[in-house]
Coordinates of C-alpha atoms in Angstrom, one line a residue:
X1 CA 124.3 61.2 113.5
X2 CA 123.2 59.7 117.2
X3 CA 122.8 63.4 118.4
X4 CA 120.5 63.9 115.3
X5 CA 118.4 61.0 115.8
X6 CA 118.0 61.9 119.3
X7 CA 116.9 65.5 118.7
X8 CA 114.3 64.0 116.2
X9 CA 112.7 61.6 118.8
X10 CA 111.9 64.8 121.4
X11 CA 111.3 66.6 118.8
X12 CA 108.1 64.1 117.8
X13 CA 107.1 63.8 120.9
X14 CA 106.9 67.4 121.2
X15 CA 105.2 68.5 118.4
X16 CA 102.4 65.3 118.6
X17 CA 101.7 67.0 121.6
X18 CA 101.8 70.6 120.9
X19 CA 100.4 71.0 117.8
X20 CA 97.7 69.5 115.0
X21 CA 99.4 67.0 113.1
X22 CA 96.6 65.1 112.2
X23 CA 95.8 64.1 108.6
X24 CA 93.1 66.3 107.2
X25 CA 90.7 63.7 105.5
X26 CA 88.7 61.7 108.4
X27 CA 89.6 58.7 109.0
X28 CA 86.1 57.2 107.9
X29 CA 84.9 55.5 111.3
X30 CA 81.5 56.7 110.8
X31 CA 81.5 55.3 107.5
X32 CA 80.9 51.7 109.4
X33 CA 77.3 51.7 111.3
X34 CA 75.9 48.4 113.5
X35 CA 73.3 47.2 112.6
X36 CA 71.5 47.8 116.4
X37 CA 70.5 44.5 118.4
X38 CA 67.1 45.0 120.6
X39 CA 66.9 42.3 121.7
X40 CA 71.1 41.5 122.1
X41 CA 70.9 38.5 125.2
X42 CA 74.3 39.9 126.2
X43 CA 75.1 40.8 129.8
X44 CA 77.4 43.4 129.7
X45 CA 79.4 42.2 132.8
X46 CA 80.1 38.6 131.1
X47 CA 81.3 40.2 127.4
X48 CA 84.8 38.0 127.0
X49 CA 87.2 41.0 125.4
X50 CA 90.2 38.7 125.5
X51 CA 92.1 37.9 122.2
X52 CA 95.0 35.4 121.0
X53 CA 97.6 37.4 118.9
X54 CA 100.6 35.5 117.6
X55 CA 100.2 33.1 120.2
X56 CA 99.9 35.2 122.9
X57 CA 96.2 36.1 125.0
X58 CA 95.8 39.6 125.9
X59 CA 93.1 40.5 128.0
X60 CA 91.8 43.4 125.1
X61 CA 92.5 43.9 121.6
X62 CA 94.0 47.0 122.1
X63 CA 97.3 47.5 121.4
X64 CA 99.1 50.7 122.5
X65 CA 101.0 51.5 119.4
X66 CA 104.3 52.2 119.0
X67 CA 104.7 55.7 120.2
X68 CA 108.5 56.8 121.2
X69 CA 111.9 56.3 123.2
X70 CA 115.0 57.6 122.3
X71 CA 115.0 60.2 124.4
X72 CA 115.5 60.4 128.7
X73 CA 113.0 62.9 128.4
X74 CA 110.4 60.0 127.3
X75 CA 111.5 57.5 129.9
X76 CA 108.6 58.4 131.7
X77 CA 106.0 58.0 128.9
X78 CA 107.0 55.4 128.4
X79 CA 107.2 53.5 132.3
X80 CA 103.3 54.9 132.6
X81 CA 102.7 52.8 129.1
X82 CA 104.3 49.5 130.2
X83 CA 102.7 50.0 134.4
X84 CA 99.6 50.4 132.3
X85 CA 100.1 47.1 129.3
X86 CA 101.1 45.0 132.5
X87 CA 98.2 45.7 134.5
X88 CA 95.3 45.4 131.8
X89 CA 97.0 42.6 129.5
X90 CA 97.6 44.9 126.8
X91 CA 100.7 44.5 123.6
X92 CA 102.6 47.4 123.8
X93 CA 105.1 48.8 121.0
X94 CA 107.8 51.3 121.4
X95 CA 108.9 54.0 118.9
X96 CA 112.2 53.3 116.2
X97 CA 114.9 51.9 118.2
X98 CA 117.0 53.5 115.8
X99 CA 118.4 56.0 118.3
X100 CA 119.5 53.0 120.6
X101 CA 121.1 51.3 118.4
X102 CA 123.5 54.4 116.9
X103 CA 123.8 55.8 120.5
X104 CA 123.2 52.9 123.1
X105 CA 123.5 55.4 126.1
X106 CA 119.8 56.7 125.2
X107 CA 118.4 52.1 125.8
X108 CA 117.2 52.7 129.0
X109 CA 114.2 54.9 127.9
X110 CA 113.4 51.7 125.8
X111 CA 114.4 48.8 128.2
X112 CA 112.1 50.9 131.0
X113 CA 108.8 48.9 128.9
X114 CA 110.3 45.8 130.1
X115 CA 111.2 46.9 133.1
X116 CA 107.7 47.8 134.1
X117 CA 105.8 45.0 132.4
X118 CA 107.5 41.8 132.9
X119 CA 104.2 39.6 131.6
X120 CA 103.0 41.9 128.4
X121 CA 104.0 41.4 125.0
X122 CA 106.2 44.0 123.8
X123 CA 107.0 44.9 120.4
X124 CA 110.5 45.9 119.5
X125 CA 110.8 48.5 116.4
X126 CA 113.3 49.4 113.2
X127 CA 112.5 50.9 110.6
X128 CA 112.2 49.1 106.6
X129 CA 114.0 51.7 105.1
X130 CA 117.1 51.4 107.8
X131 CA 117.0 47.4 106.6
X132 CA 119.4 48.8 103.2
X133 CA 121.8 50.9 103.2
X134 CA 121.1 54.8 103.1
X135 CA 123.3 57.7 102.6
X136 CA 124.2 58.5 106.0
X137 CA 124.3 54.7 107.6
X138 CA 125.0 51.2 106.5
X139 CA 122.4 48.8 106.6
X140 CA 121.0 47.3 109.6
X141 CA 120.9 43.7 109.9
X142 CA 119.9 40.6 111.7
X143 CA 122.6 42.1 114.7
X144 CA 120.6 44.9 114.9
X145 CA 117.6 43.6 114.7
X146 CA 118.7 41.3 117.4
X147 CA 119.8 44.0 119.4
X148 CA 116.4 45.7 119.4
X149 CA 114.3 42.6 120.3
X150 CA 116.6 41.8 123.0
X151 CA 116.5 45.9 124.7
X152 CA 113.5 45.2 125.7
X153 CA 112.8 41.5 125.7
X154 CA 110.2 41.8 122.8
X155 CA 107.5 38.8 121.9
X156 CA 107.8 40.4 118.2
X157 CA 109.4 42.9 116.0
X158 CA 107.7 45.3 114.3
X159 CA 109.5 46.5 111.2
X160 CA 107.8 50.0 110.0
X161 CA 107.6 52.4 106.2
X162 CA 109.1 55.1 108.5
X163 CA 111.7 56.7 106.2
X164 CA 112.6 59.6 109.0
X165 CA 115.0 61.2 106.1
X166 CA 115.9 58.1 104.2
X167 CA 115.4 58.4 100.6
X168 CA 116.1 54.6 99.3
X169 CA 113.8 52.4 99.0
X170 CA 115.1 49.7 96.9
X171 CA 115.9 46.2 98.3
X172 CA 113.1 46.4 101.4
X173 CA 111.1 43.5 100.3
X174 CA 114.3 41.5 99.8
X175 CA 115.8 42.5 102.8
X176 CA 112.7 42.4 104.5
X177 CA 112.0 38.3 103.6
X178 CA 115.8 37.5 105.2
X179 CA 115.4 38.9 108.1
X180 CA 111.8 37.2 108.1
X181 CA 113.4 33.7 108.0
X182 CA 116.3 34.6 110.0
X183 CA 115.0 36.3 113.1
X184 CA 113.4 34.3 116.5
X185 CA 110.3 35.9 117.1
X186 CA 108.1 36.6 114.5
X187 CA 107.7 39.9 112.4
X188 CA 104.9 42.4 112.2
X189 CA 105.0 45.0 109.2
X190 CA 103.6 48.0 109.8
X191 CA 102.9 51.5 107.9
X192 CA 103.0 54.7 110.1
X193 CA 100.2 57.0 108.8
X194 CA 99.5 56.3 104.8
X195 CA 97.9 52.6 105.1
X196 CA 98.3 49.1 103.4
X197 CA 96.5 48.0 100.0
X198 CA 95.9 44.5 99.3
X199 CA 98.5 44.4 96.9
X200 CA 101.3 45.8 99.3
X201 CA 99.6 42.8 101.8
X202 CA 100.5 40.1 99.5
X203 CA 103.7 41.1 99.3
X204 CA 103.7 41.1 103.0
X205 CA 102.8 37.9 103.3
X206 CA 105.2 36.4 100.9
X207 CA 108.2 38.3 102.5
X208 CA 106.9 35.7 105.3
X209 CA 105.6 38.5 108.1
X210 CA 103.5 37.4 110.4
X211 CA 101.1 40.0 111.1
X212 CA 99.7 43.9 109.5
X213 CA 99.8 47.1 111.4
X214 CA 97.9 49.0 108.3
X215 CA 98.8 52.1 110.0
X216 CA 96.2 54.0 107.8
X217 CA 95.3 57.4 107.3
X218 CA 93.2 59.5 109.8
X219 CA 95.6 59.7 112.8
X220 CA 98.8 61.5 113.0
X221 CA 100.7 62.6 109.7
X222 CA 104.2 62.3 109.9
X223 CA 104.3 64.7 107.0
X224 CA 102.4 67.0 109.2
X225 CA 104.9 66.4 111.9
X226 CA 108.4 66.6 109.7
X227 CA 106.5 69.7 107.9
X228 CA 106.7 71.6 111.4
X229 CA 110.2 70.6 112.1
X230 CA 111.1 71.6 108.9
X231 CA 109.2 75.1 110.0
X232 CA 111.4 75.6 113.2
X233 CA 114.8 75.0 111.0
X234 CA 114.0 77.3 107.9
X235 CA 113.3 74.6 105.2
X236 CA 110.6 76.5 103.6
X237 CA 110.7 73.6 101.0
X238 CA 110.6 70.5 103.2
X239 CA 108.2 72.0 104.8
X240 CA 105.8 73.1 101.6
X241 CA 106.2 69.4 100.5
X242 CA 105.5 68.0 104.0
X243 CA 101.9 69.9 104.2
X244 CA 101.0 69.1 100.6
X245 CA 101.3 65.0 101.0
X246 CA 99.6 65.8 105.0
X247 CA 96.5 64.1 104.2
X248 CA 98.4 61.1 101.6
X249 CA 97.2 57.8 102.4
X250 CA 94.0 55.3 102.4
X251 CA 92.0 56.0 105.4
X252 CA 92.5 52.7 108.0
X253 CA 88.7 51.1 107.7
X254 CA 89.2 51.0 103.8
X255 CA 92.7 49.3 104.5
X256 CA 91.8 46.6 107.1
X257 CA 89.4 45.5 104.0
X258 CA 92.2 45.7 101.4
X259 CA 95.3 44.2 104.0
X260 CA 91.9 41.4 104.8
X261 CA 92.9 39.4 101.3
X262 CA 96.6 38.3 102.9
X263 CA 94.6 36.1 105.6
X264 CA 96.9 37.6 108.3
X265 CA 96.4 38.7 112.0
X266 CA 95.5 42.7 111.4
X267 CA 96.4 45.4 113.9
X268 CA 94.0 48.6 112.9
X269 CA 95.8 51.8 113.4
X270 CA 95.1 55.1 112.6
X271 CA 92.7 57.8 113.8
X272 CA 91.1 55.7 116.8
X273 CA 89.9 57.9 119.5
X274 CA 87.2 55.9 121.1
X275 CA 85.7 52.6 121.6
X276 CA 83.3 52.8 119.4
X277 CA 86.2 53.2 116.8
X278 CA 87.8 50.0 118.3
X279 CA 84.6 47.7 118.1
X280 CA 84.0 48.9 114.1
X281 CA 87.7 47.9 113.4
X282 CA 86.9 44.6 115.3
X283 CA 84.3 44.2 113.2
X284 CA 85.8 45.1 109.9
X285 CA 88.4 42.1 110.3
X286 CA 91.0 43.3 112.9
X287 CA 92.7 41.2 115.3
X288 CA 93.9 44.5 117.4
X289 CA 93.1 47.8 117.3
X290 CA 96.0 50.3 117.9
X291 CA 95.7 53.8 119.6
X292 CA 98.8 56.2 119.1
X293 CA 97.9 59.9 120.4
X294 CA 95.8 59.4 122.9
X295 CA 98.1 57.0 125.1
X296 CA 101.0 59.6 124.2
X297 CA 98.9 62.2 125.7
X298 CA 97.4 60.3 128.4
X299 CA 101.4 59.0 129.5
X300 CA 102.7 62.1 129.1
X301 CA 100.7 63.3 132.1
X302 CA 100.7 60.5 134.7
X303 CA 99.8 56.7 134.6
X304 CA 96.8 57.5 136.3
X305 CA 96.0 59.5 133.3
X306 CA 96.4 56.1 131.1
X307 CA 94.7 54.0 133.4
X308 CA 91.3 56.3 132.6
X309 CA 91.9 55.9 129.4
X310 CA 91.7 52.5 129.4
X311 CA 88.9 52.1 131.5
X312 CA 86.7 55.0 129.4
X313 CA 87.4 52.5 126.2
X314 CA 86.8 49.4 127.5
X315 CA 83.4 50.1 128.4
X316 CA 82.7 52.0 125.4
X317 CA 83.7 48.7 123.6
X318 CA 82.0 46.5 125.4
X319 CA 79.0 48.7 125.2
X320 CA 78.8 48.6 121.7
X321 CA 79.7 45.0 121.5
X322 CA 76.4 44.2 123.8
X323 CA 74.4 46.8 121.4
X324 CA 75.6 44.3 118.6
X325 CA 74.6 41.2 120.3
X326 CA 78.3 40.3 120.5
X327 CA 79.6 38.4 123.7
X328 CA 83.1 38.0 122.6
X329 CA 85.5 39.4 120.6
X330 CA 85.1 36.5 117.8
X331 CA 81.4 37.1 117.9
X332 CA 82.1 40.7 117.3
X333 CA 83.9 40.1 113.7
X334 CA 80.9 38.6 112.5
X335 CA 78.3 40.9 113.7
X336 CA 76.3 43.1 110.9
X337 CA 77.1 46.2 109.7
X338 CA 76.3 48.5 107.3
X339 CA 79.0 50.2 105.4
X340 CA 78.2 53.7 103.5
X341 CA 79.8 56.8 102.1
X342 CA 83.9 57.5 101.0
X343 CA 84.7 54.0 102.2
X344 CA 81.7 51.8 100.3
X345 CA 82.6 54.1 97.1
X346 CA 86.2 53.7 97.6
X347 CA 85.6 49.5 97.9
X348 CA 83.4 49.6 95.2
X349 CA 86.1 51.0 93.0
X350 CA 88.4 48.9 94.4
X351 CA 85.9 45.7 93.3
X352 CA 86.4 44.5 97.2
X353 CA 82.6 44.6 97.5
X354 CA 82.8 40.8 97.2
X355 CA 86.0 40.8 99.7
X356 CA 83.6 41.7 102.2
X357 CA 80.7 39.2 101.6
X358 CA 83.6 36.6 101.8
X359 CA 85.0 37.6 105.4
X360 CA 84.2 35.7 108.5
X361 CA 81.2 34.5 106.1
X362 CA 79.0 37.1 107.3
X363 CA 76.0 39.1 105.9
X364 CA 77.2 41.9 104.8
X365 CA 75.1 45.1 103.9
X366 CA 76.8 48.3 101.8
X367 CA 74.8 50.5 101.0
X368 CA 74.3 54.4 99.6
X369 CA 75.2 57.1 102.6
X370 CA 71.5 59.0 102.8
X371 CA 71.0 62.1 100.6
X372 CA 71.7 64.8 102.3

């Protein structure tokens, strides 16, 4: 079972990086316009991008989201990620610490975050469906979760929807809300690729997590992904299934609106590429805005690599922040913006129209996309 989960991890890694695993549908960025500033009496070199996040200030609200480990082979991905979340201030989250647990000989391509970032604020991983028991494994508990937290001296546990071959689902909320009120450091839920309703938040809430990664749709599909595994082994049927349900999910603007009603801190992942991407999930309600592929593919290749990364969008935030007449990251989430197309249609529906009048109290404008 520990050689299995290990195989999986490189595996990921491997095809994320090799291959198009994204969902299909857009993930609905340019769905959410600014309304332009001309006048903004913003200084671009005094814009305050700092942020406090479950206690904790970070320099930007970018959070490089929990990408792998499990692996020797990633060790290094993941050293350029933590060098990188020490130097800029960032929260850093490493993939399922499944594999450690099962097979403790693979921790050191975990513990390396730690290692490497001393100050950041790490977020430890397991997985919701690994919280009950399964078919192949009994379920994990507060040792476990203990365990992970303490691999890589986390400041918070994220527990994600990351099934990874697990077919029960039963007993997660229940499970969930024990570990909640059992574990030191507080919990952040987070979905990997399919996103969070409002109705799923308040369930959240009341299984007493802290915090939301939505985790929408618009990044990287882990059907897509298990779908080209399933290629490479002969399973012409997992793999059928895994490209029909590619593009499943709510597209992450639409969900940092929906996830908005549980009054938590929100981390907005999912098919975020740029800066611009970060400053419209800033302005939509988030608290952080996560970036998965990019970092993977940036770390893969050197720290240096990361490093301009960071740099490229932190001034492409901070440019659109000025452009908005925002000078910080709390004027940001109450600039104007102007919402339109799938995501405005899909709100409407939704009857969250008023959800967004409500938020930060700001004006709030949704109209009709243009005729095209």
């Amino acid at each position: 079972m520990s050689d299995e989960v290990k195989k999986r991890k490189i595996e990921h890694v491997s095809i994320a990086l090799g291959q198009d695993v994204s969902v299909a549908q857009r993930a609905n960025w340019n769905d959410i316009q600014f309304v332009h500033q001309a006048l903004p009496e913003v200084d671009l070199e005094k814009i305050d991008t700092s942020v406090t996040f479950l206690g904790h200030t970070l320099r930007y609200p970018i959070f490089m989201s929990s990408l792998t480990g499990g692996h020797p082979d990633v060790t290094s991905i993941n050293r350029n990620l933590a060098r990188a979340a020490e130097e800029y201030g960032l929260a850093l989250g490493v993939g399922s610490q499944r594999a450690a647990i099962v097979n403790p000989e693979v921790a050191p391509s975990y513990a390396v975050t730690r290692q490497y970032a001393p100050n950041a604020f790490l977020i430890a991983n397991i997985g919701a469906p690994q919280l009950i028991a399964q078919a192949r494994h009994s379920a994990f508990g507060l040792e476990q979760a203990q365990q992970a937290i303490d691999m890589i001296g986390a400041n918070a546990l994220q527990e994600a929807a990351q099934p990874e071959g697990d077919r029960r689902s039963v007993g997660e909320a229940a499970a969930l809300k024990a570990l909640t009120s059992e574990l030191p450091v507080p919990v952040i839920a987070k979905e990997t690729g399919a996103g969070v309703c409002r109705e799923q938040a308040l369930l959240l809430r009341n299984c007493g997590v802290a915090a939301i990664d939505v985790g929408g749709a618009g990044g990287s599909s882990m059907s897509a992904m298990e779908a080209a595994r399933s290629e490479t082994q002969g399973d012409g049927r997992t793999m059928n299934i895994g490209l029909l349900f590619r593009d499943w999910g709510i597209a992450t603007p639409i969900c940092v609106v929906e996830a908005g009603i549980a009054h938590l801190p929100l981390i907005a992942t999912g098919g975020v590429r740029n800066g611009l991407d970060v400053a419209r999930a800033l302005a939509l309600g988030a608290t952080l805005v996560g970036m998965g592929f990019p970092f993977l593919k940036a770390a893969s290749e050197s720290y240096e690599k990361v490093c301009e990364l960071l740099e490229t969008v932190v001034t492409e935030l901070k440019v659109a922040m000025q452009l908005s007449g925002a000078g910080s990251i709390a004027g940001m989430q109450r600039t104007d913006i102007v919402v339109t197309g799938e995501t405005r249609a899909w709100l409407t529906m939704r009857g969250l129209e008023e959800q967004l009048k409500g938020m930060a109290q700001r004006r709030w404008r949704v109209h009709n996309a243009p005729e095209s």
